[in-house]
Phi, psi and omega in degrees: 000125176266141158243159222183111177301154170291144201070002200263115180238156185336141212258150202283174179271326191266343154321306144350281192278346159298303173307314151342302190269345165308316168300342180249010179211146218314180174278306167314272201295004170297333218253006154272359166249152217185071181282212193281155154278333172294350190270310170268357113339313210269302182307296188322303189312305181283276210322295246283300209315298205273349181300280193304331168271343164288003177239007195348075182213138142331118180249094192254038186260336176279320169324310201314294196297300191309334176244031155292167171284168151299104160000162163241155190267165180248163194239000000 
């Protein structure tokens, strides 16, 4: 059974399988993967979508983080 707000559609197959292979592999090579941005929107939008419902609360600290900058990395 899929659930799925009404008006809402189904999350893409490569969002999915991004979201996959993140789960399956170390934190050093997550940051080596690198779809599309409509791909990590899409992804981003279902982490948040499941987050808030399973805390069934609004989280509005992920806007916040999201439209910060990147860190600068330290060697």
């Amino acid at each position: 059974m899929v659930l799925r707000r009404p008006g809402r559609r189904p999350v893409s197959e490569p969002a999915v399988r991004w979201l996959d292979d993140l789960a399956r592999i170390d934190l050093v090579a997550a940051g080596e993967l690198t779809p599309d941005r409509e791909i990590r929107r899409e992804a981003r939008s279902l982490l948040y979508g499941f987050a808030e419902f399973h805390l069934d609360r609004r989280i509005r600290s992920f806007s916040l983080l999201a439209r910060q900058p990147a860190p600068a990395l330290t060697p």
